[in-house]
XYZ file of C-alpha atoms in Angstrom:
427
model
C -6.360 1.508 -23.347
C -3.845 -0.204 -21.100
C -1.044 1.675 -19.381
C 2.302 0.269 -20.454
C 4.503 -0.839 -17.584
C 7.707 1.237 -17.410
C 11.084 -0.351 -17.984
C 12.112 -1.032 -14.403
C 15.566 -2.276 -15.392
C 16.705 1.213 -16.296
C 16.350 2.487 -12.748
C 18.463 1.357 -9.798
C 15.806 0.368 -7.274
C 15.752 -1.488 -3.978
C 13.631 -4.582 -4.569
C 12.404 -4.956 -0.975
C 8.794 -6.033 -0.659
C 6.334 -7.040 2.019
C 5.994 -10.815 2.346
C 3.489 -10.906 5.190
C 2.003 -9.013 8.112
C 0.424 -9.892 11.450
C -1.715 -7.261 13.196
C -3.009 -7.703 16.748
C -5.374 -5.568 18.832
C -5.713 -2.842 16.182
C -9.317 -1.812 15.509
C -11.258 -4.937 14.456
C -8.083 -7.007 14.063
C -7.686 -9.087 17.182
C -5.195 -11.330 15.399
C -5.036 -10.847 11.638
C -2.437 -12.658 9.507
C -1.784 -12.096 5.799
C 0.815 -13.821 3.661
C 4.033 -15.228 5.080
C 3.782 -14.796 8.843
C 6.159 -17.529 9.970
C 9.818 -17.479 9.092
C 10.657 -18.992 5.682
C 7.261 -20.695 5.270
C 3.839 -19.816 3.930
C 2.808 -18.103 0.692
C 4.178 -14.553 0.495
C 1.858 -11.695 -0.368
C 1.633 -11.049 -4.123
C 2.739 -7.806 -5.709
C -0.905 -6.977 -6.357
C -3.580 -7.788 -3.779
C -7.250 -6.833 -3.741
C -9.460 -6.895 -0.630
C -13.219 -7.220 -0.932
C -16.120 -7.616 1.459
C -19.173 -5.798 2.819
C -19.135 -2.412 4.505
C -17.601 -2.592 7.957
C -15.668 -5.800 7.278
C -12.253 -4.193 7.870
C -11.020 -3.230 4.397
C -10.420 0.428 5.251
C -8.926 -0.551 8.611
C -6.406 -2.770 6.844
C -5.125 0.061 4.677
C -5.121 2.335 7.718
C -2.917 -0.177 9.558
C -0.261 0.394 6.899
C -0.794 4.125 7.205
C -0.469 3.881 10.985
C 2.860 2.037 10.726
C 4.231 4.645 8.305
C 2.963 7.510 10.483
C 4.609 5.961 13.569
C 7.908 6.006 11.704
C 7.547 9.501 10.276
C 5.824 11.376 13.098
C 5.980 9.252 16.251
C 3.416 6.933 17.804
C 1.433 9.594 19.685
C 0.886 11.684 16.562
C 0.000 8.540 14.613
C -2.650 7.600 17.190
C -4.072 11.101 17.363
C -4.695 11.625 13.652
C -8.249 13.004 13.287
C -9.540 9.884 11.519
C -8.114 7.637 14.275
C -9.124 9.534 17.397
C -6.488 8.347 19.879
C -5.030 5.109 21.228
C -8.127 3.862 23.026
C -10.210 4.082 19.856
C -7.560 2.103 17.973
C -7.242 -0.728 20.461
C -9.620 -3.620 19.784
C -12.701 -3.336 21.996
C -12.409 -5.484 25.101
C -8.637 -5.869 24.792
C -6.092 -4.621 27.316
C -3.110 -5.764 25.239
C -0.810 -3.444 23.275
C -1.168 -2.721 19.582
C 1.163 -5.202 17.909
C 2.580 -5.353 14.371
C 4.905 -7.963 12.863
C 6.101 -7.565 9.291
C 8.134 -9.887 7.075
C 10.224 -8.176 4.409
C 12.224 -9.541 1.512
C 15.601 -7.813 1.475
C 18.632 -8.475 -0.730
C 18.501 -12.208 0.015
C 15.169 -14.009 -0.559
C 16.238 -16.834 1.772
C 16.820 -14.407 4.656
C 13.738 -12.188 5.085
C 13.889 -9.482 7.727
C 11.267 -9.675 10.482
C 10.297 -6.399 12.143
C 7.914 -6.188 15.077
C 6.894 -3.447 17.474
C 4.255 -2.874 20.127
C 2.570 0.318 21.301
C 0.886 0.741 24.691
C -0.041 3.483 27.138
C 2.399 4.798 29.724
C 0.912 7.402 32.054
C -1.846 7.878 29.524
C 0.528 8.496 26.572
C 1.174 6.016 23.723
C 4.788 4.780 23.692
C 6.820 2.029 22.039
C 7.252 -0.783 24.549
C 8.847 -3.470 22.348
C 10.777 -3.269 19.067
C 12.791 -6.021 17.372
C 14.504 -6.817 14.100
C 15.493 -10.379 13.225
C 17.210 -12.168 10.359
C 18.972 -15.445 9.747
C 22.730 -15.487 9.366
C 24.167 -15.889 5.891
C 24.036 -19.500 4.683
C 21.708 -20.414 7.577
C 18.875 -22.555 6.213
C 17.273 -23.775 9.440
C 16.473 -22.502 12.890
C 15.102 -19.237 14.180
C 16.385 -15.892 12.952
C 18.755 -13.940 15.196
C 18.163 -10.459 16.559
C 20.074 -7.493 15.239
C 17.895 -4.995 17.126
C 16.215 -5.843 20.444
C 14.608 -3.121 22.528
C 12.266 -3.111 25.515
C 10.978 0.341 26.489
C 13.830 1.879 24.528
C 16.613 -0.105 26.219
C 18.480 -2.967 24.574
C 21.086 -3.755 21.961
C 21.805 -3.350 18.270
C 24.296 -5.122 16.041
C 26.236 -3.192 13.410
C 26.479 -4.033 9.727
C 25.207 -7.435 8.611
C 26.218 -9.177 11.815
C 23.519 -10.933 13.834
C 23.845 -12.091 17.428
C 27.165 -12.386 19.255
C 27.513 -10.312 22.394
C 30.977 -9.029 21.436
C 29.413 -7.187 18.460
C 26.445 -5.762 20.359
C 26.068 -2.020 20.982
C 24.075 -0.916 24.043
C 21.079 1.244 23.113
C 19.020 3.564 25.296
C 16.458 5.716 23.564
C 15.407 8.864 25.403
C 12.140 9.392 23.531
C 9.808 6.379 23.690
C 7.469 8.159 21.314
C 9.924 7.454 18.489
C 10.684 4.098 16.945
C 14.251 2.838 17.112
C 13.866 2.303 13.377
C 13.567 6.088 13.038
C 16.640 6.883 15.137
C 19.034 4.095 14.137
C 17.823 4.199 10.536
C 19.804 7.409 10.057
C 23.148 5.830 10.999
C 25.380 4.389 8.262
C 26.692 1.609 10.514
C 23.218 0.022 10.486
C 22.649 -0.539 6.738
C 19.753 -3.001 7.094
C 17.894 -0.644 9.412
C 18.563 2.220 6.997
C 17.143 0.200 4.082
C 14.026 -0.738 6.023
C 13.443 2.824 7.248
C 13.779 4.196 3.713
C 11.437 1.512 2.399
C 8.630 2.194 4.913
C 9.057 5.962 4.614
C 8.141 5.709 0.931
C 4.863 3.842 1.448
C 2.005 5.689 -0.200
C -1.659 5.478 0.824
C -3.965 7.140 -1.696
C -7.155 8.776 -0.500
C -7.775 10.716 -3.691
C -10.233 13.614 -3.355
C -11.280 15.058 -6.736
C -12.127 18.453 -5.238
C -8.598 18.672 -3.826
C -7.208 18.025 -7.319
C -9.356 20.859 -8.723
C -7.439 23.473 -6.734
C -4.979 25.604 -8.711
C -1.829 25.348 -6.542
C 1.130 27.750 -6.503
C 3.683 26.895 -9.186
C 6.568 24.710 -8.052
C 7.533 21.192 -9.063
C 6.996 18.460 -6.465
C 8.317 14.886 -6.643
C 5.532 12.907 -4.946
C 1.761 12.940 -5.144
C 0.195 13.680 -1.753
C -2.496 11.409 -0.306
C -5.450 13.491 -1.505
C -3.999 14.467 -4.897
C -4.100 18.201 -4.156
C -0.637 18.683 -5.702
C -1.200 16.720 -8.893
C -0.397 19.778 -11.030
C 2.909 20.239 -9.163
C 3.841 16.585 -9.730
C 2.987 16.858 -13.427
C 5.203 19.933 -13.585
C 8.007 17.835 -12.073
C 7.453 15.067 -14.648
C 7.404 17.564 -17.510
C 10.798 18.917 -16.391
C 12.507 15.721 -15.231
C 10.854 12.773 -17.015
C 9.766 14.218 -20.348
C 9.021 10.903 -22.060
C 7.013 9.665 -19.063
C 5.066 12.945 -19.056
C 4.171 12.437 -22.716
C 3.146 8.875 -21.886
C 0.853 10.079 -19.089
C -0.879 12.498 -21.464
C -1.186 9.807 -24.153
C -2.681 7.253 -21.793
C -5.214 9.637 -20.256
C -6.388 10.834 -23.668
C -6.858 7.177 -24.711
C -8.865 6.393 -21.590
C -11.205 9.394 -21.581
C -13.484 9.685 -24.651
C -13.219 13.051 -26.360
C -10.089 14.187 -24.507
C -7.487 15.392 -27.028
C -4.651 16.750 -24.918
C -3.315 18.146 -21.656
C -0.890 20.982 -21.011
C 0.460 22.738 -17.936
C 0.350 26.535 -17.809
C 1.468 29.053 -15.208
C -1.009 31.871 -14.599
C -0.058 35.505 -14.084
C -0.350 35.063 -10.334
C 2.033 32.057 -10.533
C -0.518 29.296 -10.119
C -0.536 26.034 -12.033
C -3.329 25.427 -14.521
C -4.029 22.028 -16.054
C -5.356 22.799 -19.510
C -7.558 20.048 -21.010
C -8.593 20.117 -24.678
C -11.748 18.237 -25.652
C -13.223 17.366 -29.031
C -15.982 19.715 -30.163
C -14.875 22.620 -27.968
C -12.726 25.514 -29.115
C -11.863 26.773 -25.640
C -9.945 24.571 -23.177
C -11.196 23.350 -19.810
C -9.185 23.597 -16.581
C -8.962 21.245 -13.630
C -11.818 22.833 -11.683
C -14.194 21.903 -14.538
C -13.067 18.314 -15.111
C -14.981 15.254 -13.974
C -14.017 13.129 -10.975
C -13.203 10.218 -13.263
C -10.865 12.220 -15.498
C -8.909 13.553 -12.545
C -8.742 10.110 -10.942
C -7.450 8.452 -14.129
C -4.862 11.210 -14.357
C -3.682 10.495 -10.804
C -3.388 6.750 -11.517
C -1.470 7.499 -14.718
C 1.023 9.516 -12.668
C 1.453 6.661 -10.183
C 1.897 3.986 -12.856
C 4.214 5.970 -15.127
C 6.727 6.869 -12.412
C 10.135 5.397 -13.405
C 11.223 5.317 -9.745
C 7.893 4.626 -8.008
C 6.863 4.153 -4.424
C 7.607 0.579 -3.292
C 4.183 0.139 -1.673
C 0.922 1.781 -2.767
C -2.474 1.346 -1.132
C -5.636 2.629 -2.821
C -9.109 2.574 -1.325
C -11.936 1.945 -3.802
C -10.145 3.135 -6.959
C -13.316 2.550 -8.989
C -15.237 5.461 -7.418
C -16.205 8.044 -10.023
C -15.179 5.893 -13.008
C -17.382 4.872 -15.915
C -18.159 1.164 -15.765
C -16.126 0.278 -18.894
C -12.991 1.773 -17.324
C -13.178 -0.283 -14.132
C -12.061 -3.646 -15.493
C -9.432 -1.894 -17.625
C -8.064 -0.231 -14.511
C -7.869 -3.545 -12.649
C -5.930 -5.065 -15.551
C -3.607 -2.076 -15.609
C -2.833 -2.528 -11.918
C -2.336 -6.273 -12.349
C -0.130 -5.898 -15.425
C 1.952 -3.198 -13.772
C 2.856 -5.514 -10.877
C 3.025 -8.820 -12.777
C 6.816 -9.034 -13.136
C 8.827 -10.492 -10.257
C 11.175 -7.508 -10.462
C 8.333 -4.958 -10.444
C 9.387 -2.284 -7.923
C 5.855 -1.553 -6.662
C 3.553 -3.623 -4.482
C -0.060 -2.515 -4.870
C -2.948 -3.176 -2.440
C -6.485 -2.008 -3.206
C -9.966 -2.362 -1.734
C -13.128 -2.530 -3.819
C -16.871 -3.122 -3.638
C -17.328 -3.838 -7.350
C -17.483 -7.310 -8.946
C -16.482 -5.709 -12.272
C -13.088 -4.795 -10.818
C -12.534 -8.308 -9.455
C -13.429 -9.908 -12.821
C -9.970 -9.003 -14.142
C -8.054 -10.669 -11.289
C -6.681 -14.075 -10.362
C -7.992 -15.944 -7.277
C -4.533 -15.681 -5.684
C -4.776 -11.882 -5.822
C -8.070 -11.518 -3.943
C -8.945 -11.738 -0.231
C -12.458 -11.516 1.164
C -12.828 -9.803 4.533
C -15.453 -11.081 6.983
C -16.229 -10.614 10.656
C -16.589 -13.493 13.069
C -19.194 -13.774 15.827
C -17.068 -11.572 18.098
C -16.849 -8.780 15.520
C -13.210 -9.413 14.618
C -12.136 -9.143 10.973
C -10.881 -12.329 9.327
C -9.332 -12.313 5.822
C -9.537 -15.340 3.533
C -7.809 -15.703 0.192
C -10.481 -16.652 -2.335
C -8.105 -19.105 -4.031
C -8.389 -21.190 -0.855
C -12.204 -21.303 -0.906
C -13.865 -24.500 -2.176
C -14.611 -24.516 -5.883
C -13.341 -21.023 -6.718
C -10.313 -22.067 -8.748
C -12.318 -24.702 -10.609
C -15.002 -22.183 -11.593
C -12.310 -19.706 -12.685
C -10.712 -22.372 -14.886
C -14.132 -22.972 -16.447
C -14.316 -19.300 -17.414
C -16.517 -17.976 -14.620
C -15.096 -14.546 -13.606
C -14.355 -13.891 -9.948
C -16.793 -11.008 -9.832
C -19.626 -13.267 -10.972
C -18.696 -15.810 -8.294
C -18.642 -13.088 -5.658
C -21.988 -11.674 -6.773
C -23.444 -15.187 -6.739
C -22.317 -15.706 -3.123
C -19.791 -18.433 -3.893
C -17.416 -16.713 -1.476
C -19.991 -16.801 1.323
C -20.702 -20.320 2.541
C -23.427 -19.132 4.926
C -25.536 -17.604 2.175
C -27.585 -19.341 -0.561
C -25.764 -19.569 -3.891
C -27.152 -18.313 -7.141
C -25.988 -19.884 -10.379
C -22.948 -17.841 -11.488
C -23.078 -16.031 -14.789
C -20.133 -16.594 -17.106
C -20.022 -13.011 -18.276
C -21.880 -9.737 -17.960
C -20.937 -8.747 -21.455
């Protein structure tokens, strides 16, 4: 019941990926570092990463940090701060801090030896969030040592940018003065052809997808009309399936085949347009003569359908974040789903990087220690991530056949707690 990974080679895709991220003064992250956070050193983030830990440890905040960065690019920093679930700048800034929100991201571009480093800071100016610092850096071609050079350097919207692939050199610098400090320079300059690296980075971040799937939203019968991308709550899943049926016929058939394999008793799925021009998802189940429609389907069926859409896309989002994908799924599907995610991102040329959070050991059982981070809080209440592969004894137990979920359940990831003897399998 595994989803087959699509043939990525048949689609011309930008292979950019996130190598590392540093987050400072955002929610419980006073100074969080993941992956490669110094230039050309450190282990880069994998294409599939899973974050575990107790409630309140910072898992949701981590995914929201990615959402915040994307919202800053798409809507401006004030709108990003004022989203209802964020509640404004002061609620985002780490308690007790007076420093700006700070983000530094390392991206792999067309040259693995020359990652692009992007950083920006947001602070208050007359009570309004604005961008106070924004930089882009990269080493010159054939440069193997030394610090990367700037090709965008802005302070409160004033600074310089360098055209094309050139870095540094005052004779190639273009003076920049942004009028609106609510907007990132990446947004403005990323629409100009003379700045190809900025354009690539803007397009990459714009396509990030954070899934907060709401089954009740997917039960709505939307107006007919094909749509390319699934929205964050899955309310337009019927529209996206309509797009697949028209544009990617083989992938649409694959989605139907995979969902019917995963859900016992499900025989088929069709899309119909009602008389009032609304989309109906028509599910056929064994033992029933009449079909069922989306408003009658279980949470788990609708969720597996949404994941099938994400995984079958021949030109997928480059970065996908999913919070607690196991919710609403039957226990036997959970480990299968984790393996599907892991298999889908296993290849080095896989176009999607997938980050998930989970509370379930069963999900973690299917993963490698290098794919899992445990989130904890220190004595000051700040979230600290730790890759479980770096914890004492974890790799050795994994090599002996003890699943990660059993180690987690037995407190082998928590040095402060007593350890139970790990079970080799729950099956």
